[in-house]
Amino acid sequence: MWIERLDASHALAYRELMLEAYDRHPQAFTSSVRERAAMPLSWWESRLTGKLDVVFGAFEAGRLAGIVGLAFEPREKARHKTTLFGMYVSAEFRQHGLGRQLVQAALAEAQTHPTLKVIQLTVTAGNEPAFNLYQRCGFIQFGLEPLAVRVGEDYFDKIHMWREL
């Protein structure tokens, strides 16, 4: 297993894995599989090459098995913060520490940016494995956003977490 920063050459595999994530865990993401499936490949490439996002992929036997991203703030007064987003490990690769390694890769990247002081994220309330992982990686809950995501007729709250660098 290895982790590397994704680039445009990974766009197809990134799209495939994210669509799997949106489909299998719709309550965990604010985007829907229908919305994102309609996006052209160029949109996925831009997610991997933009100046304000960094996406890492974990590979197992040459296959993209997990992903995580960092979104940097463009606004001057918020440039000390970054947001961890799009964390997903395919079901067949879970329970082997891949999620923790991805979060650690994101933390290591954040620490190379001297102006960053804070990493924040949201996790769906009730997703105990993800919540516990983030806690083990030093994140602290600071708020709860009620009714943050709607899937069909169901609403899900989002827990807001942060970690100082």
mmCIF file with all atom_site columns, C-alpha atoms in Angstrom:
data_model
loop_
_atom_site.group_PDB
_atom_site.id
_atom_site.type_symbol
_atom_site.label_atom_id
_atom_site.label_alt_id
_atom_site.label_comp_id
_atom_site.label_asym_id
_atom_site.label_entity_id
_atom_site.label_seq_id
_atom_site.pdbx_PDB_ins_code
_atom_site.Cartn_x
_atom_site.Cartn_y
_atom_site.Cartn_z
_atom_site.occupancy
_atom_site.B_iso_or_equiv
_atom_site.pdbx_formal_charge
_atom_site.auth_seq_id
_atom_site.auth_comp_id
_atom_site.auth_asym_id
_atom_site.auth_atom_id
_atom_site.pdbx_PDB_model_num
ATOM 1   C CA . MET A 1 1   ? 0.000   0.000  0.000   1.00 0.00 ? 1   MET A CA 1
ATOM 2   C CA . TRP A 1 2   ? 1.213   3.494  -0.764  1.00 0.00 ? 2   TRP A CA 1
ATOM 3   C CA . ILE A 1 3   ? -0.193  7.020  -0.578  1.00 0.00 ? 3   ILE A CA 1
ATOM 4   C CA . GLU A 1 4   ? 0.477   9.726  -3.122  1.00 0.00 ? 4   GLU A CA 1
ATOM 5   C CA . ARG A 1 5   ? -0.883  13.064 -4.207  1.00 0.00 ? 5   ARG A CA 1
ATOM 6   C CA . LEU A 1 6   ? -3.350  12.619 -7.046  1.00 0.00 ? 6   LEU A CA 1
ATOM 7   C CA . ASP A 1 7   ? -3.077  14.514 -10.322 1.00 0.00 ? 7   ASP A CA 1
ATOM 8   C CA . ALA A 1 8   ? -5.092  14.725 -13.546 1.00 0.00 ? 8   ALA A CA 1
ATOM 9   C CA . SER A 1 9   ? -3.930  11.255 -14.600 1.00 0.00 ? 9   SER A CA 1
ATOM 10  C CA . HIS A 1 10  ? -5.899  9.827  -11.650 1.00 0.00 ? 10  HIS A CA 1
ATOM 11  C CA . ALA A 1 11  ? -9.163  11.610 -12.522 1.00 0.00 ? 11  ALA A CA 1
ATOM 12  C CA . LEU A 1 12  ? -11.009 8.547  -13.821 1.00 0.00 ? 12  LEU A CA 1
ATOM 13  C CA . ALA A 1 13  ? -10.150 6.394  -10.778 1.00 0.00 ? 13  ALA A CA 1
ATOM 14  C CA . TYR A 1 14  ? -10.907 9.324  -8.444  1.00 0.00 ? 14  TYR A CA 1
ATOM 15  C CA . ARG A 1 15  ? -14.299 9.844  -10.091 1.00 0.00 ? 15  ARG A CA 1
ATOM 16  C CA . GLU A 1 16  ? -15.107 6.134  -9.823  1.00 0.00 ? 16  GLU A CA 1
ATOM 17  C CA . LEU A 1 17  ? -14.209 5.946  -6.134  1.00 0.00 ? 17  LEU A CA 1
ATOM 18  C CA . MET A 1 18  ? -16.064 9.151  -5.232  1.00 0.00 ? 18  MET A CA 1
ATOM 19  C CA . LEU A 1 19  ? -19.180 7.997  -7.083  1.00 0.00 ? 19  LEU A CA 1
ATOM 20  C CA . GLU A 1 20  ? -18.980 4.765  -5.075  1.00 0.00 ? 20  GLU A CA 1
ATOM 21  C CA . ALA A 1 21  ? -18.752 6.847  -1.891  1.00 0.00 ? 21  ALA A CA 1
ATOM 22  C CA . TYR A 1 22  ? -21.738 9.032  -2.826  1.00 0.00 ? 22  TYR A CA 1
ATOM 23  C CA . ASP A 1 23  ? -23.777 5.954  -3.732  1.00 0.00 ? 23  ASP A CA 1
ATOM 24  C CA . ARG A 1 24  ? -22.961 3.784  -0.706  1.00 0.00 ? 24  ARG A CA 1
ATOM 25  C CA . HIS A 1 25  ? -22.926 6.544  1.908   1.00 0.00 ? 25  HIS A CA 1
ATOM 26  C CA . PRO A 1 26  ? -25.185 9.372  0.680   1.00 0.00 ? 26  PRO A CA 1
ATOM 27  C CA . GLN A 1 27  ? -25.632 10.768 4.198   1.00 0.00 ? 27  GLN A CA 1
ATOM 28  C CA . ALA A 1 28  ? -21.875 11.331 4.525   1.00 0.00 ? 28  ALA A CA 1
ATOM 29  C CA . PHE A 1 29  ? -21.527 13.777 1.631   1.00 0.00 ? 29  PHE A CA 1
ATOM 30  C CA . THR A 1 30  ? -23.279 16.992 0.654   1.00 0.00 ? 30  THR A CA 1
ATOM 31  C CA . SER A 1 31  ? -23.034 16.104 -3.042  1.00 0.00 ? 31  SER A CA 1
ATOM 32  C CA . SER A 1 32  ? -25.246 13.422 -4.542  1.00 0.00 ? 32  SER A CA 1
ATOM 33  C CA . VAL A 1 33  ? -24.174 10.626 -6.863  1.00 0.00 ? 33  VAL A CA 1
ATOM 34  C CA . ARG A 1 34  ? -26.594 11.988 -9.486  1.00 0.00 ? 34  ARG A CA 1
ATOM 35  C CA . GLU A 1 35  ? -25.079 15.495 -9.344  1.00 0.00 ? 35  GLU A CA 1
ATOM 36  C CA . ARG A 1 36  ? -21.494 14.299 -9.524  1.00 0.00 ? 36  ARG A CA 1
ATOM 37  C CA . ALA A 1 37  ? -22.058 11.582 -12.147 1.00 0.00 ? 37  ALA A CA 1
ATOM 38  C CA . ALA A 1 38  ? -23.219 14.344 -14.493 1.00 0.00 ? 38  ALA A CA 1
ATOM 39  C CA . MET A 1 39  ? -19.933 16.234 -14.156 1.00 0.00 ? 39  MET A CA 1
ATOM 40  C CA . PRO A 1 40  ? -17.509 15.887 -17.083 1.00 0.00 ? 40  PRO A CA 1
ATOM 41  C CA . LEU A 1 41  ? -14.110 14.294 -16.548 1.00 0.00 ? 41  LEU A CA 1
ATOM 42  C CA . SER A 1 42  ? -12.563 17.768 -16.849 1.00 0.00 ? 42  SER A CA 1
ATOM 43  C CA . TRP A 1 43  ? -14.338 18.770 -13.631 1.00 0.00 ? 43  TRP A CA 1
ATOM 44  C CA . TRP A 1 44  ? -12.751 15.825 -11.795 1.00 0.00 ? 44  TRP A CA 1
ATOM 45  C CA . GLU A 1 45  ? -9.360  16.715 -13.280 1.00 0.00 ? 45  GLU A CA 1
ATOM 46  C CA . SER A 1 46  ? -9.726  20.279 -12.021 1.00 0.00 ? 46  SER A CA 1
ATOM 47  C CA . ARG A 1 47  ? -10.396 18.961 -8.488  1.00 0.00 ? 47  ARG A CA 1
ATOM 48  C CA . LEU A 1 48  ? -6.995  17.274 -8.661  1.00 0.00 ? 48  LEU A CA 1
ATOM 49  C CA . THR A 1 49  ? -5.055  20.143 -10.228 1.00 0.00 ? 49  THR A CA 1
ATOM 50  C CA . GLY A 1 50  ? -6.563  23.269 -8.663  1.00 0.00 ? 50  GLY A CA 1
ATOM 51  C CA . LYS A 1 51  ? -4.430  25.579 -6.550  1.00 0.00 ? 51  LYS A CA 1
ATOM 52  C CA . LEU A 1 52  ? -6.801  25.448 -3.576  1.00 0.00 ? 52  LEU A CA 1
ATOM 53  C CA . ASP A 1 53  ? -7.240  21.663 -3.244  1.00 0.00 ? 53  ASP A CA 1
ATOM 54  C CA . VAL A 1 54  ? -4.859  18.789 -2.598  1.00 0.00 ? 54  VAL A CA 1
ATOM 55  C CA . VAL A 1 55  ? -6.141  15.219 -2.853  1.00 0.00 ? 55  VAL A CA 1
ATOM 56  C CA . PHE A 1 56  ? -4.287  12.121 -1.698  1.00 0.00 ? 56  PHE A CA 1
ATOM 57  C CA . GLY A 1 57  ? -4.983  8.575  -2.751  1.00 0.00 ? 57  GLY A CA 1
ATOM 58  C CA . ALA A 1 58  ? -4.123  5.305  -1.070  1.00 0.00 ? 58  ALA A CA 1
ATOM 59  C CA . PHE A 1 59  ? -3.304  2.530  -3.527  1.00 0.00 ? 59  PHE A CA 1
ATOM 60  C CA . GLU A 1 60  ? -3.474  -1.189 -2.876  1.00 0.00 ? 60  GLU A CA 1
ATOM 61  C CA . ALA A 1 61  ? -2.235  -3.569 -5.593  1.00 0.00 ? 61  ALA A CA 1
ATOM 62  C CA . GLY A 1 62  ? -2.329  -0.696 -8.087  1.00 0.00 ? 62  GLY A CA 1
ATOM 63  C CA . ARG A 1 63  ? -5.955  0.164  -7.311  1.00 0.00 ? 63  ARG A CA 1
ATOM 64  C CA . LEU A 1 64  ? -7.178  3.406  -5.743  1.00 0.00 ? 64  LEU A CA 1
ATOM 65  C CA . ALA A 1 65  ? -8.561  2.215  -2.396  1.00 0.00 ? 65  ALA A CA 1
ATOM 66  C CA . GLY A 1 66  ? -9.028  5.427  -0.425  1.00 0.00 ? 66  GLY A CA 1
ATOM 67  C CA . ILE A 1 67  ? -8.951  9.191  -0.744  1.00 0.00 ? 67  ILE A CA 1
ATOM 68  C CA . VAL A 1 68  ? -8.820  12.358 1.312   1.00 0.00 ? 68  VAL A CA 1
ATOM 69  C CA . GLY A 1 69  ? -8.494  16.015 0.402   1.00 0.00 ? 69  GLY A CA 1
ATOM 70  C CA . LEU A 1 70  ? -7.529  19.368 1.846   1.00 0.00 ? 70  LEU A CA 1
ATOM 71  C CA . ALA A 1 71  ? -9.265  22.549 0.709   1.00 0.00 ? 71  ALA A CA 1
ATOM 72  C CA . PHE A 1 72  ? -7.321  25.733 1.339   1.00 0.00 ? 72  PHE A CA 1
ATOM 73  C CA . GLU A 1 73  ? -9.026  29.048 2.016   1.00 0.00 ? 73  GLU A CA 1
ATOM 74  C CA . PRO A 1 74  ? -8.659  31.728 -0.677  1.00 0.00 ? 74  PRO A CA 1
ATOM 75  C CA . ARG A 1 75  ? -9.818  34.574 1.583   1.00 0.00 ? 75  ARG A CA 1
ATOM 76  C CA . GLU A 1 76  ? -7.045  36.515 3.287   1.00 0.00 ? 76  GLU A CA 1
ATOM 77  C CA . LYS A 1 77  ? -8.566  36.456 6.773   1.00 0.00 ? 77  LYS A CA 1
ATOM 78  C CA . ALA A 1 78  ? -9.188  32.700 6.667   1.00 0.00 ? 78  ALA A CA 1
ATOM 79  C CA . ARG A 1 79  ? -5.967  31.462 5.062   1.00 0.00 ? 79  ARG A CA 1
ATOM 80  C CA . HIS A 1 80  ? -4.821  30.058 8.399   1.00 0.00 ? 80  HIS A CA 1
ATOM 81  C CA . LYS A 1 81  ? -7.485  27.328 8.035   1.00 0.00 ? 81  LYS A CA 1
ATOM 82  C CA . THR A 1 82  ? -7.879  24.321 5.786   1.00 0.00 ? 82  THR A CA 1
ATOM 83  C CA . THR A 1 83  ? -10.723 21.831 5.507   1.00 0.00 ? 83  THR A CA 1
ATOM 84  C CA . LEU A 1 84  ? -10.284 18.075 5.317   1.00 0.00 ? 84  LEU A CA 1
ATOM 85  C CA . PHE A 1 85  ? -12.837 16.749 2.811   1.00 0.00 ? 85  PHE A CA 1
ATOM 86  C CA . GLY A 1 86  ? -13.852 13.734 0.768   1.00 0.00 ? 86  GLY A CA 1
ATOM 87  C CA . MET A 1 87  ? -12.480 11.122 3.157   1.00 0.00 ? 87  MET A CA 1
ATOM 88  C CA . TYR A 1 88  ? -13.402 7.660  1.909   1.00 0.00 ? 88  TYR A CA 1
ATOM 89  C CA . VAL A 1 89  ? -11.974 4.151  2.040   1.00 0.00 ? 89  VAL A CA 1
ATOM 90  C CA . SER A 1 90  ? -13.592 1.464  -0.100  1.00 0.00 ? 90  SER A CA 1
ATOM 91  C CA . ALA A 1 91  ? -15.308 -1.183 2.063   1.00 0.00 ? 91  ALA A CA 1
ATOM 92  C CA . GLU A 1 92  ? -12.975 -4.024 1.093   1.00 0.00 ? 92  GLU A CA 1
ATOM 93  C CA . PHE A 1 93  ? -9.938  -2.060 2.339   1.00 0.00 ? 93  PHE A CA 1
ATOM 94  C CA . ARG A 1 94  ? -11.314 -0.932 5.709   1.00 0.00 ? 94  ARG A CA 1
ATOM 95  C CA . GLN A 1 95  ? -10.094 -2.069 9.121   1.00 0.00 ? 95  GLN A CA 1
ATOM 96  C CA . HIS A 1 96  ? -6.443  -2.069 8.010   1.00 0.00 ? 96  HIS A CA 1
ATOM 97  C CA . GLY A 1 97  ? -5.416  1.433  9.109   1.00 0.00 ? 97  GLY A CA 1
ATOM 98  C CA . LEU A 1 98  ? -5.824  3.002  5.683   1.00 0.00 ? 98  LEU A CA 1
ATOM 99  C CA . GLY A 1 99  ? -8.106  5.775  6.952   1.00 0.00 ? 99  GLY A CA 1
ATOM 100 C CA . ARG A 1 100 ? -5.627  6.757  9.639   1.00 0.00 ? 100 ARG A CA 1
ATOM 101 C CA . GLN A 1 101 ? -2.785  6.774  7.124   1.00 0.00 ? 101 GLN A CA 1
ATOM 102 C CA . LEU A 1 102 ? -4.785  9.031  4.816   1.00 0.00 ? 102 LEU A CA 1
ATOM 103 C CA . VAL A 1 103 ? -5.560  11.475 7.628   1.00 0.00 ? 103 VAL A CA 1
ATOM 104 C CA . GLN A 1 104 ? -1.880  11.434 8.619   1.00 0.00 ? 104 GLN A CA 1
ATOM 105 C CA . ALA A 1 105 ? -0.896  12.219 5.008   1.00 0.00 ? 105 ALA A CA 1
ATOM 106 C CA . ALA A 1 106 ? -3.289  15.182 5.030   1.00 0.00 ? 106 ALA A CA 1
ATOM 107 C CA . LEU A 1 107 ? -1.883  16.384 8.360   1.00 0.00 ? 107 LEU A CA 1
ATOM 108 C CA . ALA A 1 108 ? 1.679   16.067 7.066   1.00 0.00 ? 108 ALA A CA 1
ATOM 109 C CA . GLU A 1 109 ? 0.763   18.112 3.982   1.00 0.00 ? 109 GLU A CA 1
ATOM 110 C CA . ALA A 1 110 ? -0.915  20.780 6.115   1.00 0.00 ? 110 ALA A CA 1
ATOM 111 C CA . GLN A 1 111 ? 2.200   21.073 8.253   1.00 0.00 ? 111 GLN A CA 1
ATOM 112 C CA . THR A 1 112 ? 4.248   22.014 5.168   1.00 0.00 ? 112 THR A CA 1
ATOM 113 C CA . HIS A 1 113 ? 2.204   25.230 4.917   1.00 0.00 ? 113 HIS A CA 1
ATOM 114 C CA . PRO A 1 114 ? 3.614   27.502 7.642   1.00 0.00 ? 114 PRO A CA 1
ATOM 115 C CA . THR A 1 115 ? 0.644   29.888 7.627   1.00 0.00 ? 115 THR A CA 1
ATOM 116 C CA . LEU A 1 116 ? -1.850  27.115 8.457   1.00 0.00 ? 116 LEU A CA 1
ATOM 117 C CA . LYS A 1 117 ? -2.914  26.898 12.085  1.00 0.00 ? 117 LYS A CA 1
ATOM 118 C CA . VAL A 1 118 ? -6.176  24.900 11.956  1.00 0.00 ? 118 VAL A CA 1
ATOM 119 C CA . ILE A 1 119 ? -7.661  21.912 10.131  1.00 0.00 ? 119 ILE A CA 1
ATOM 120 C CA . GLN A 1 120 ? -11.421 21.552 10.281  1.00 0.00 ? 120 GLN A CA 1
ATOM 121 C CA . LEU A 1 121 ? -13.844 18.910 9.047   1.00 0.00 ? 121 LEU A CA 1
ATOM 122 C CA . THR A 1 122 ? -17.398 17.690 9.342   1.00 0.00 ? 122 THR A CA 1
ATOM 123 C CA . VAL A 1 123 ? -18.568 14.147 9.967   1.00 0.00 ? 123 VAL A CA 1
ATOM 124 C CA . THR A 1 124 ? -22.116 12.839 9.874   1.00 0.00 ? 124 THR A CA 1
ATOM 125 C CA . ALA A 1 125 ? -23.546 12.305 13.347  1.00 0.00 ? 125 ALA A CA 1
ATOM 126 C CA . GLY A 1 126 ? -23.817 8.579  13.986  1.00 0.00 ? 126 GLY A CA 1
ATOM 127 C CA . ASN A 1 127 ? -20.786 7.668  11.866  1.00 0.00 ? 127 ASN A CA 1
ATOM 128 C CA . GLU A 1 128 ? -18.897 6.370  14.891  1.00 0.00 ? 128 GLU A CA 1
ATOM 129 C CA . PRO A 1 129 ? -15.972 4.765  13.006  1.00 0.00 ? 129 PRO A CA 1
ATOM 130 C CA . ALA A 1 130 ? -15.129 8.068  11.276  1.00 0.00 ? 130 ALA A CA 1
ATOM 131 C CA . PHE A 1 131 ? -15.759 10.165 14.395  1.00 0.00 ? 131 PHE A CA 1
ATOM 132 C CA . ASN A 1 132 ? -13.505 7.894  16.463  1.00 0.00 ? 132 ASN A CA 1
ATOM 133 C CA . LEU A 1 133 ? -10.786 7.966  13.796  1.00 0.00 ? 133 LEU A CA 1
ATOM 134 C CA . TYR A 1 134 ? -10.776 11.759 13.776  1.00 0.00 ? 134 TYR A CA 1
ATOM 135 C CA . GLN A 1 135 ? -10.635 11.852 17.571  1.00 0.00 ? 135 GLN A CA 1
ATOM 136 C CA . ARG A 1 136 ? -7.659  9.460  17.553  1.00 0.00 ? 136 ARG A CA 1
ATOM 137 C CA . CYS A 1 137 ? -5.968  11.829 15.101  1.00 0.00 ? 137 CYS A CA 1
ATOM 138 C CA . GLY A 1 138 ? -6.384  14.758 17.503  1.00 0.00 ? 138 GLY A CA 1
ATOM 139 C CA . PHE A 1 139 ? -9.577  16.386 16.232  1.00 0.00 ? 139 PHE A CA 1
ATOM 140 C CA . ILE A 1 140 ? -11.999 17.875 18.762  1.00 0.00 ? 140 ILE A CA 1
ATOM 141 C CA . GLN A 1 141 ? -15.733 18.421 18.327  1.00 0.00 ? 141 GLN A CA 1
ATOM 142 C CA . PHE A 1 142 ? -16.744 22.081 18.502  1.00 0.00 ? 142 PHE A CA 1
ATOM 143 C CA . GLY A 1 143 ? -20.269 22.107 17.176  1.00 0.00 ? 143 GLY A CA 1
ATOM 144 C CA . LEU A 1 144 ? -23.250 20.330 15.710  1.00 0.00 ? 144 LEU A CA 1
ATOM 145 C CA . GLU A 1 145 ? -25.089 21.451 12.587  1.00 0.00 ? 145 GLU A CA 1
ATOM 146 C CA . PRO A 1 146 ? -28.646 20.122 12.730  1.00 0.00 ? 146 PRO A CA 1
ATOM 147 C CA . LEU A 1 147 ? -30.370 18.970 9.534   1.00 0.00 ? 147 LEU A CA 1
ATOM 148 C CA . ALA A 1 148 ? -27.164 19.531 7.545   1.00 0.00 ? 148 ALA A CA 1
ATOM 149 C CA . VAL A 1 149 ? -27.801 16.938 4.826   1.00 0.00 ? 149 VAL A CA 1
ATOM 150 C CA . ARG A 1 150 ? -31.050 15.701 3.358   1.00 0.00 ? 150 ARG A CA 1
ATOM 151 C CA . VAL A 1 151 ? -31.229 12.300 1.690   1.00 0.00 ? 151 VAL A CA 1
ATOM 152 C CA . GLY A 1 152 ? -34.722 11.552 0.439   1.00 0.00 ? 152 GLY A CA 1
ATOM 153 C CA . GLU A 1 153 ? -37.002 12.358 3.362   1.00 0.00 ? 153 GLU A CA 1
ATOM 154 C CA . ASP A 1 154 ? -34.302 11.859 6.006   1.00 0.00 ? 154 ASP A CA 1
ATOM 155 C CA . TYR A 1 155 ? -32.107 14.559 7.539   1.00 0.00 ? 155 TYR A CA 1
ATOM 156 C CA . PHE A 1 156 ? -28.676 14.076 9.055   1.00 0.00 ? 156 PHE A CA 1
ATOM 157 C CA . ASP A 1 157 ? -26.734 16.291 11.441  1.00 0.00 ? 157 ASP A CA 1
ATOM 158 C CA . LYS A 1 158 ? -23.072 17.143 10.914  1.00 0.00 ? 158 LYS A CA 1
ATOM 159 C CA . ILE A 1 159 ? -20.522 17.251 13.706  1.00 0.00 ? 159 ILE A CA 1
ATOM 160 C CA . HIS A 1 160 ? -17.935 19.999 13.262  1.00 0.00 ? 160 HIS A CA 1
ATOM 161 C CA . MET A 1 161 ? -14.408 19.148 14.392  1.00 0.00 ? 161 MET A CA 1
ATOM 162 C CA . TRP A 1 162 ? -11.089 20.946 14.380  1.00 0.00 ? 162 TRP A CA 1
ATOM 163 C CA . ARG A 1 163 ? -7.468  20.364 15.196  1.00 0.00 ? 163 ARG A CA 1
ATOM 164 C CA . GLU A 1 164 ? -4.657  22.797 15.770  1.00 0.00 ? 164 GLU A CA 1
ATOM 165 C CA . LEU A 1 165 ? -1.452  22.226 13.821  1.00 0.00 ? 165 LEU A CA 1
#
